[in-house]
Coordinates of C-alpha atoms and ligand atoms in Angstrom, one line a residue:
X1 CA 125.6 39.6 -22.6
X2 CA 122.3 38.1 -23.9
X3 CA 121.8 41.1 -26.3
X4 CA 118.6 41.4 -25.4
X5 CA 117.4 45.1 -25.4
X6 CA 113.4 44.2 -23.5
X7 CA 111.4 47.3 -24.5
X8 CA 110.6 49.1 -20.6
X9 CA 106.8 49.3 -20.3
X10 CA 107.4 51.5 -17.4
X11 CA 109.3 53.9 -19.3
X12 CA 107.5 57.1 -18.9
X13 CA 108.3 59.1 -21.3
X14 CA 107.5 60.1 -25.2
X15 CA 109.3 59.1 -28.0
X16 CA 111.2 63.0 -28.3
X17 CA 112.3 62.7 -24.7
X18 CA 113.9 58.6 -25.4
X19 CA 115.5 60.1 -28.7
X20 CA 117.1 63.3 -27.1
X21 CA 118.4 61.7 -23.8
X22 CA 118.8 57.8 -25.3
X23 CA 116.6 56.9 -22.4
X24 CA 118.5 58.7 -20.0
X25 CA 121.3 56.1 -20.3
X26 CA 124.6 57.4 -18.6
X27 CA 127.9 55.3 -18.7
X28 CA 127.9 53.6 -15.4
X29 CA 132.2 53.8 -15.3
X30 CA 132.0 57.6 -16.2
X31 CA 129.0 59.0 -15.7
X32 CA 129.7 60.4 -19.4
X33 CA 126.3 61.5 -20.6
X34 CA 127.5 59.5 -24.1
X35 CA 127.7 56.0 -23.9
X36 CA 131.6 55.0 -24.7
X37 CA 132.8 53.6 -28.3
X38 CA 133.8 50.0 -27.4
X39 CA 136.6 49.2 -30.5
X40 CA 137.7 46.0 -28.7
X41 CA 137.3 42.9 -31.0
X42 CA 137.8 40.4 -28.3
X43 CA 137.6 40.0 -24.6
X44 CA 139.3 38.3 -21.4
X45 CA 138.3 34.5 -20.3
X46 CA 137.9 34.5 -16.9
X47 CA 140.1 31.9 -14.6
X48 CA 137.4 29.7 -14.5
X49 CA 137.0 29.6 -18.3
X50 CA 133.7 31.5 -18.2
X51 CA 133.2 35.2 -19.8
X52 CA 132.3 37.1 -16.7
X53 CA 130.2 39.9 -18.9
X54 CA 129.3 37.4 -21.4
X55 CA 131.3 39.4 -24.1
X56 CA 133.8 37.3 -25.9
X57 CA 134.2 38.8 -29.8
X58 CA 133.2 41.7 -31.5
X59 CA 131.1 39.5 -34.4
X60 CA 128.9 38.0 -32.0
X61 CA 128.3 41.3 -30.6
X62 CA 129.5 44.7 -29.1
X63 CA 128.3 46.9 -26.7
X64 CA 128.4 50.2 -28.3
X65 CA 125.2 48.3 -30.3
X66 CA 123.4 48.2 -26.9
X67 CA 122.1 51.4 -26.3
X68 CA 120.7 51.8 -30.4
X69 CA 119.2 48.3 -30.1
X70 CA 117.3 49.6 -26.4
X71 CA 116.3 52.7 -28.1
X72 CA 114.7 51.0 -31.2
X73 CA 113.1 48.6 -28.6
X74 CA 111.5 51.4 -26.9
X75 CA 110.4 53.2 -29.8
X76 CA 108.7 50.3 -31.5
X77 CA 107.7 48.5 -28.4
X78 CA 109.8 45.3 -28.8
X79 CA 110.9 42.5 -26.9
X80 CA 114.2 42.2 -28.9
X81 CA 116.4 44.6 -31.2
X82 CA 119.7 43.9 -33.5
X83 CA 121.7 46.3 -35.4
X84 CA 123.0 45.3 -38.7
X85 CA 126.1 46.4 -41.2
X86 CA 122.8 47.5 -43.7
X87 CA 119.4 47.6 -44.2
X88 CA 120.1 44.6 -46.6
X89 CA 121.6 42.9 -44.4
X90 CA 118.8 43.3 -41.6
X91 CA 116.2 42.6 -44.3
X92 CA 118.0 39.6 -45.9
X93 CA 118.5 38.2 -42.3
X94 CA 115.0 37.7 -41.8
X95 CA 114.8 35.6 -44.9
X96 CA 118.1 33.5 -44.3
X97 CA 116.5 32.4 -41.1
X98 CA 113.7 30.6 -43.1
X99 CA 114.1 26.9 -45.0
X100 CA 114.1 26.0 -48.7
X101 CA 110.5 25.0 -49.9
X102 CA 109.3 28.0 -47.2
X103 CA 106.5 29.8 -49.3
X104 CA 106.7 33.7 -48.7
X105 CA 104.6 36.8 -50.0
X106 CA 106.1 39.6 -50.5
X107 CA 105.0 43.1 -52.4
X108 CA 105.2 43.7 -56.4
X109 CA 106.2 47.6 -55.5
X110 CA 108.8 47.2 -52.5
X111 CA 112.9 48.8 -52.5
X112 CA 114.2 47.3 -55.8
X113 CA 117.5 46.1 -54.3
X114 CA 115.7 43.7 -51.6
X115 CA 113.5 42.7 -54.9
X116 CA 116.7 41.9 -56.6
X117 CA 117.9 40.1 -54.3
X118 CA 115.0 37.5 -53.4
X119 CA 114.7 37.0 -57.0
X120 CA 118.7 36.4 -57.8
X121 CA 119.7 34.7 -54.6
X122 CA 116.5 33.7 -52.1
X123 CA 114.8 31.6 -55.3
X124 CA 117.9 29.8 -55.8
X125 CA 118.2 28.6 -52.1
X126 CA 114.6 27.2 -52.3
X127 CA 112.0 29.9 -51.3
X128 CA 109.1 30.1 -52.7
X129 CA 108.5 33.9 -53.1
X130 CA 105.1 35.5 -55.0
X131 CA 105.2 39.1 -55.9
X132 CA 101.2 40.6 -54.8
X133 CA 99.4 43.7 -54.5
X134 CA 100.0 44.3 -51.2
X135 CA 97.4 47.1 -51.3
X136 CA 94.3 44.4 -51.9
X137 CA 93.6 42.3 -49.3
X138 CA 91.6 39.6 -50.5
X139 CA 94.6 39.3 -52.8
X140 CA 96.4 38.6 -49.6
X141 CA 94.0 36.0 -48.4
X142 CA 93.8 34.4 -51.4
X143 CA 97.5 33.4 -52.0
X144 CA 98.4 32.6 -48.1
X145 CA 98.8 28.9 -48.2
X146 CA 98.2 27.6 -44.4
X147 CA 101.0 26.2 -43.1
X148 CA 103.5 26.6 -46.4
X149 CA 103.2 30.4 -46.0
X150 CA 106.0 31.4 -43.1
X151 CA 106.3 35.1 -43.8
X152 CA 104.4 37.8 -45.4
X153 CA 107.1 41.0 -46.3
X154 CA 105.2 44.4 -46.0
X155 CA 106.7 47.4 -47.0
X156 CA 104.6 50.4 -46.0
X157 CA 104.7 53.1 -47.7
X158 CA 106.4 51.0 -50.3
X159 CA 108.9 52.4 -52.7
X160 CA 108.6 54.3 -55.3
X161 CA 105.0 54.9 -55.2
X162 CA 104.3 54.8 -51.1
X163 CA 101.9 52.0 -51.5
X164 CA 100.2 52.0 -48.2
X165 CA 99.4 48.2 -46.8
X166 CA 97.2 47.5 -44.2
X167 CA 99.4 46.0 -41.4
X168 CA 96.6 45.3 -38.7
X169 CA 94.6 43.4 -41.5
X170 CA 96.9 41.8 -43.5
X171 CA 98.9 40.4 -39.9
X172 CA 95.3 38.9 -39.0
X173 CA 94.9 36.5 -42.1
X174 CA 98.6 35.8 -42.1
X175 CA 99.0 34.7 -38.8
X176 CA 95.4 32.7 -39.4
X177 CA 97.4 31.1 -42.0
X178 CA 100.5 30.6 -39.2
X179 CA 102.7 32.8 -41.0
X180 CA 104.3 35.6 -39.6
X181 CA 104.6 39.3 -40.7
X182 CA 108.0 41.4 -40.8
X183 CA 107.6 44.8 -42.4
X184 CA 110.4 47.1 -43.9
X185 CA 109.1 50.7 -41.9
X186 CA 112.3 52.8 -43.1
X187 CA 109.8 55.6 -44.7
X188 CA 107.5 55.2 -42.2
X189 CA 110.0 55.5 -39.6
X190 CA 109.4 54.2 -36.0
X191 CA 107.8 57.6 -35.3
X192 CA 104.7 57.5 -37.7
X193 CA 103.7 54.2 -37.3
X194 CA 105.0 51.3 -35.2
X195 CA 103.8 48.1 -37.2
X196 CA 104.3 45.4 -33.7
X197 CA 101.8 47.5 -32.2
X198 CA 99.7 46.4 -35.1
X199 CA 99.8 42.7 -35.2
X200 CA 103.5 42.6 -37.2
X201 CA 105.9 40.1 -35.9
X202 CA 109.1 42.1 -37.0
X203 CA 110.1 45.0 -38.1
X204 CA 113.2 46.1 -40.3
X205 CA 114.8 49.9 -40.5
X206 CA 117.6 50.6 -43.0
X207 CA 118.9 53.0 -40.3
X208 CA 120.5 54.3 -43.2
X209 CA 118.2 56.7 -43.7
X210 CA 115.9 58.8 -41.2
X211 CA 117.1 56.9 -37.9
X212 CA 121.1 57.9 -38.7
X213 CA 119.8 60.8 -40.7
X214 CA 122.7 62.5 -42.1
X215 CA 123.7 60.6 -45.0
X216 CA 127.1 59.3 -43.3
X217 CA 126.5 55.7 -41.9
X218 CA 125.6 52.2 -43.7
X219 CA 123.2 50.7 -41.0
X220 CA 119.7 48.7 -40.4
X221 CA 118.0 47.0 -37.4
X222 CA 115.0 44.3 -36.7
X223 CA 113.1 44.9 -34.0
X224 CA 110.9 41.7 -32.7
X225 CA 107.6 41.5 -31.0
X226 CA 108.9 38.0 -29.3
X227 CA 111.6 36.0 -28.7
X228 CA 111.0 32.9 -30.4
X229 CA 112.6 30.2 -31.8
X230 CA 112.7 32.4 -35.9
X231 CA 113.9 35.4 -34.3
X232 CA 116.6 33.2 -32.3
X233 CA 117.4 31.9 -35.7
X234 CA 117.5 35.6 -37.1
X235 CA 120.4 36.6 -34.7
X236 CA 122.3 33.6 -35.2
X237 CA 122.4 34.9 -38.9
X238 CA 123.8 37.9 -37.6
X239 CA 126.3 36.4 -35.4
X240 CA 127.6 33.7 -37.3
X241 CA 127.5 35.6 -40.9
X242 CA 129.2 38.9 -38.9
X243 CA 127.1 41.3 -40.7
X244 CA 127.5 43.9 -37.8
X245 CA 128.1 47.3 -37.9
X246 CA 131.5 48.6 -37.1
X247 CA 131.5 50.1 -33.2
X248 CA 132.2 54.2 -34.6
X249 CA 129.1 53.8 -36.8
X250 CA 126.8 52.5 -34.6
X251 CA 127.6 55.3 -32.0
X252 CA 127.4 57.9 -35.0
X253 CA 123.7 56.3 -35.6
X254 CA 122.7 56.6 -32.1
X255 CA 124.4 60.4 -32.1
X256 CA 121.7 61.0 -35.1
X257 CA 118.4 58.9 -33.9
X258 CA 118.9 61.7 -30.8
X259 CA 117.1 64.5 -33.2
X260 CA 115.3 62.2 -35.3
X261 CA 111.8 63.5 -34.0
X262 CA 112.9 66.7 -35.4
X263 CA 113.8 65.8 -38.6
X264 CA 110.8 63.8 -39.3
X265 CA 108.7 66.2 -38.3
X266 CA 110.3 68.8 -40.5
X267 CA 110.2 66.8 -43.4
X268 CA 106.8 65.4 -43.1
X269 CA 106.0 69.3 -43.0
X270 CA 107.9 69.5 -46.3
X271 CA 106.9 66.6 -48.3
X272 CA 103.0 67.5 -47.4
X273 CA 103.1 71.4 -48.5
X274 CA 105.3 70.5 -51.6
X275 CA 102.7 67.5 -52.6
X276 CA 99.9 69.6 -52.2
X277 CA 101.1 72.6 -54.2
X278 CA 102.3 70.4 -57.2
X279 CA 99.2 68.4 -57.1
X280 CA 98.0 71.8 -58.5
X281 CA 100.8 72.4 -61.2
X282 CA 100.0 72.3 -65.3
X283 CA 102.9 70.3 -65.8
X284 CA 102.0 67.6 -63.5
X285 CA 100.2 64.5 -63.9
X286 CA 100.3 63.0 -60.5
X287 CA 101.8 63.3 -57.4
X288 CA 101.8 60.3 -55.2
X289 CA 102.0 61.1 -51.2
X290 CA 100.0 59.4 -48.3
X291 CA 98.9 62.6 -46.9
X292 CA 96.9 63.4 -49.9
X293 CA 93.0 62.8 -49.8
X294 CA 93.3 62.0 -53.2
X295 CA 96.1 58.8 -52.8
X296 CA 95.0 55.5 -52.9
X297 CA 96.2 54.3 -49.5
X298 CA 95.3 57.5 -48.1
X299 CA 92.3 56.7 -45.3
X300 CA 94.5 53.4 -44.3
X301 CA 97.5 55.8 -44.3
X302 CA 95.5 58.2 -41.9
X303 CA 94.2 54.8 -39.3
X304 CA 98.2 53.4 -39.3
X305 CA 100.6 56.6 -39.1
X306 CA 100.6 59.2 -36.5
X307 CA 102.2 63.0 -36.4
X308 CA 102.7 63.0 -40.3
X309 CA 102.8 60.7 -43.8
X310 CA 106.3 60.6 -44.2
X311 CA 109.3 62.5 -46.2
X312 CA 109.1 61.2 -49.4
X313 CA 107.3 61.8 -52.4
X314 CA 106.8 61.0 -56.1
X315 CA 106.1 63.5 -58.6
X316 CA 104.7 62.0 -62.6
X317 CA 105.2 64.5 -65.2
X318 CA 103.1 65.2 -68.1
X319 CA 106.3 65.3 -70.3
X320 CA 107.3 61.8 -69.6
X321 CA 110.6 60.5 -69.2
X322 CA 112.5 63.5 -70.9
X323 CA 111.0 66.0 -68.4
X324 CA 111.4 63.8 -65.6
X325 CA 115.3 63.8 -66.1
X326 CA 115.7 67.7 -67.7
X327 CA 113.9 68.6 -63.6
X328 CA 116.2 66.3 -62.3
X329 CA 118.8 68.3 -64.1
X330 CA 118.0 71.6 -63.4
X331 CA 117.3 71.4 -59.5
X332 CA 119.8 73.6 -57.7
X333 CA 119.1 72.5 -54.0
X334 CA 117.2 69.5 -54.5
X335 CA 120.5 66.8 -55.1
X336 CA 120.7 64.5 -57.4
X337 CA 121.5 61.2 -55.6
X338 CA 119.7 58.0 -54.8
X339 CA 118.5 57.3 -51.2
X340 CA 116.4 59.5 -48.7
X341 CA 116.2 59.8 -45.4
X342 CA 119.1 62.5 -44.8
X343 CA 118.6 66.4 -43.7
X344 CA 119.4 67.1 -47.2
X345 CA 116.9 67.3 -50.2
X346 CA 117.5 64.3 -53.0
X347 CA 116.0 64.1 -56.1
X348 CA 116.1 61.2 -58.8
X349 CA 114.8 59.9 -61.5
X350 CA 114.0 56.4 -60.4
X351 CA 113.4 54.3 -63.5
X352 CA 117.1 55.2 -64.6
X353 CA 118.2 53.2 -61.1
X354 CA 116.1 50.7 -60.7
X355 CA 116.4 49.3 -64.5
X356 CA 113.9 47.3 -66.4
X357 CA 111.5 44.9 -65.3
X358 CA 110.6 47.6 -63.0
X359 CA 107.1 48.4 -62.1
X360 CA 108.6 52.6 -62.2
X361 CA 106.7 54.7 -64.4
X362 CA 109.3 56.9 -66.2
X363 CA 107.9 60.4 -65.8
X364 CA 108.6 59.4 -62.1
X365 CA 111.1 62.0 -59.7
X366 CA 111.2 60.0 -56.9
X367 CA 112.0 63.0 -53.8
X368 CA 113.2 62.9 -50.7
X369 CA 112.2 65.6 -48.4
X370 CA 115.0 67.1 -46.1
X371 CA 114.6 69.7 -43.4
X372 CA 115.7 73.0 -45.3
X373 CA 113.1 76.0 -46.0
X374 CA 110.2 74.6 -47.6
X375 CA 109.4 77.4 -50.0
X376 CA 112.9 77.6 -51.2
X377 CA 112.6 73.6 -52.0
X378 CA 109.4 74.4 -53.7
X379 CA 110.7 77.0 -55.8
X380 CA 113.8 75.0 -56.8
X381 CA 111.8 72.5 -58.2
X382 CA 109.3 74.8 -60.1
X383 CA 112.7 76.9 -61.6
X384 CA 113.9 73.2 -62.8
X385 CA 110.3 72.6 -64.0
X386 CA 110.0 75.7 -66.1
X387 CA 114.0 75.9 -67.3
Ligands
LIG401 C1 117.6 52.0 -48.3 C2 116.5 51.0 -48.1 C3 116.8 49.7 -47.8 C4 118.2 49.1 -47.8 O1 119.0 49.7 -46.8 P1 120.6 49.9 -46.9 O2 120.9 50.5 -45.6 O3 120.8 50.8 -48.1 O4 121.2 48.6 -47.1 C5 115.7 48.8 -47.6 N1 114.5 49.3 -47.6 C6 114.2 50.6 -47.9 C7 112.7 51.0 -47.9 C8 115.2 51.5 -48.1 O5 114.9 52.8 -48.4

């Protein structure tokens, strides 16, 4: 099995009707209208000493991966798909498969954990990373170096305060400058905006969150606009460091990427009317959302994502820290956890996690919008607010 999952121009259909039927895919054997869990970790050698399906062991890859990695291809209109055991270790992937002395940019307000790790394990194995506002572009121009510069990391909107980056224009100077351009799209999902279609070379889900859904699998993906010899590179990071999913979880990912239209939907629904009703509350001092005229990255946000701004929110309170963590305490539906992305409302106080040296303010709630009733989400947090 090559592995590769070819994105099907003639595919006919909309994004809702690849999600709900996985492309239609039936299991050839069965005619099961769910693809089977493969749990085999290794296959048969033929007589002639060939493997007649090309399978041979479960690290290099699985086919229970196939029909996740065909979807993803589809949706964000790739020539190539992998899975991965995390988001991390998708997003790591892509910088393993660069050189020491490689000079990358990345963004000073991206997911703390990936920050973390460039600066405690990608530095020390001889990349050259710069932290930049990712939100000014001449910024951008200005610290490509042509030909040192290999990759320029997006994340878009970027956590915790959806920093919106201008894919289209920052993938024209960095590929001017021969770099290429992988963004981390988790918040953005491959519904709102679909950053290959923009210029972006690669593109990195924690599947984690809004592709799986419901808070129960450990997942990411790339997704590649071509086949060439980095991305080649990429999977062999994959495949020979084994950081693959195991079989049940992929096939409980692609069981939740089959409502994932409706989920975003409702939470984009969610995260707009609660932004724009505590945009208007005493107590606060900011609310940062994309789908607010009054955001920053809101008229970029508007060209780049389609059908909605995303499920996630951040709420500044004019009470500081203190306030920040008594709401966090007092919410009744909203749950106190870290990460986003599930049916379930989570709220969290983001400083606390993230620790210092981080660019959190800490009157910060960072929220993640589920799909329950919207007023009752609303008025959970204003009972929390007023407690
Ligand atoms: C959660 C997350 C990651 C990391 O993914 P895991 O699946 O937790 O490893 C990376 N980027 C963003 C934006 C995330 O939200």
């Amino acid at each position: 099995m090559s592995g590769n999952s070819k994105s099907d121009q003639n595919y006919p259909y909309s994004a809702a009707t690849a999600l709900a039927q996985s492309l239609g895919n039936i299991d050839e054997k069965t005619q099961a209208v769910v693809p089977p869990v493969h749990v085999a970790t290794t296959y048969i050698r033929g007589a002639d000493n060939t493997y007649p399906t090309g399978l041979v062991y479960s690290r290099d890859n699985n086919p229970t991966y196939k029909p996740v990695e065909a979807l993803l291809c589809q949706l964000e209109q790739g020539q190539d798909a992998i899975v991965f055991s995390s988001g991390m270790a998708a997003a790591t992937a892509v910088f393993q498969g660069l050189r020491p002395g490689d000079h990358v940019l990345a963004p000073k307000v991206m997911y703390w954990a990936l920050r973390n790790w460039l600066l405690n394990f990608a530095t020390d194995w001889g990349l050259q990373i710069e932290f930049i506002d990712m939100t000014d572009i001449a910024a951008v121009q200005q610290h490509l170096q042509p030909q040192r510069t290999k990759l320029v990391w997006l994340e878009t909107p970027g956590n915790p305060l959806w920093c919106i980056s201008d894919i289209a224009a920052i993938a024209e100077c960095a590929h001017a400058a021969g770099a290429q351009v992988a963004v981390d799209s988790t918040c953005a999902t491959p519904l709102l905006s679909q950053p290959l279609r923009l210029g972006a070379d690669i593109v990195m889900h924690s599947a984690t969150k809004y592709l799986n859904g419901h808070s129960d699998v450990i997942a990411g993906a790339l997704i590649a606009a071509r086949d060439d010899a980095y991305w080649q590179r990429i999977r062999q990071v994959r495949a020979q460091g084994g950081a693959v999913p195991s079989p049940h979880d992929a096939s409980q990912l692609l069981r939740g990427m089959r409502t994932m239209h409706l989920r975003v939907r409702e939470s984009c629904t969610n995260a707009q009317y609660i932004a724009e009703q505590l945009e208007r509350h005493d107590a606060v001092a900011e609310v940062l959302y994309p789908g607010l005229p009054s955001f920053a990255g809101h008229e970029i946000a508007k060209q780049q994502m389609q059908g909605g701004f995303g499920g996630m929110l951040s709420v500044r309170l004019k009470g500081g820290a203190e306030a920040a963590i008594h709401v966090a305490a007092h919410t009744k539906l909203w749950k106190r956890a870290t990460s986003l992305g599930g049916v379930e409302s989570l709220i969290e106080h983001r400083a606390s996690v993230e620790g210092p040296g981080t660019p959190c303010p800490d009157d910060l709630l960072r929220m993640s919008c589920g799909i329950e009733d919207r007023e009752e989400l609303l008025n959970d947090f204003l009972q929390a607010l007023s407690n």
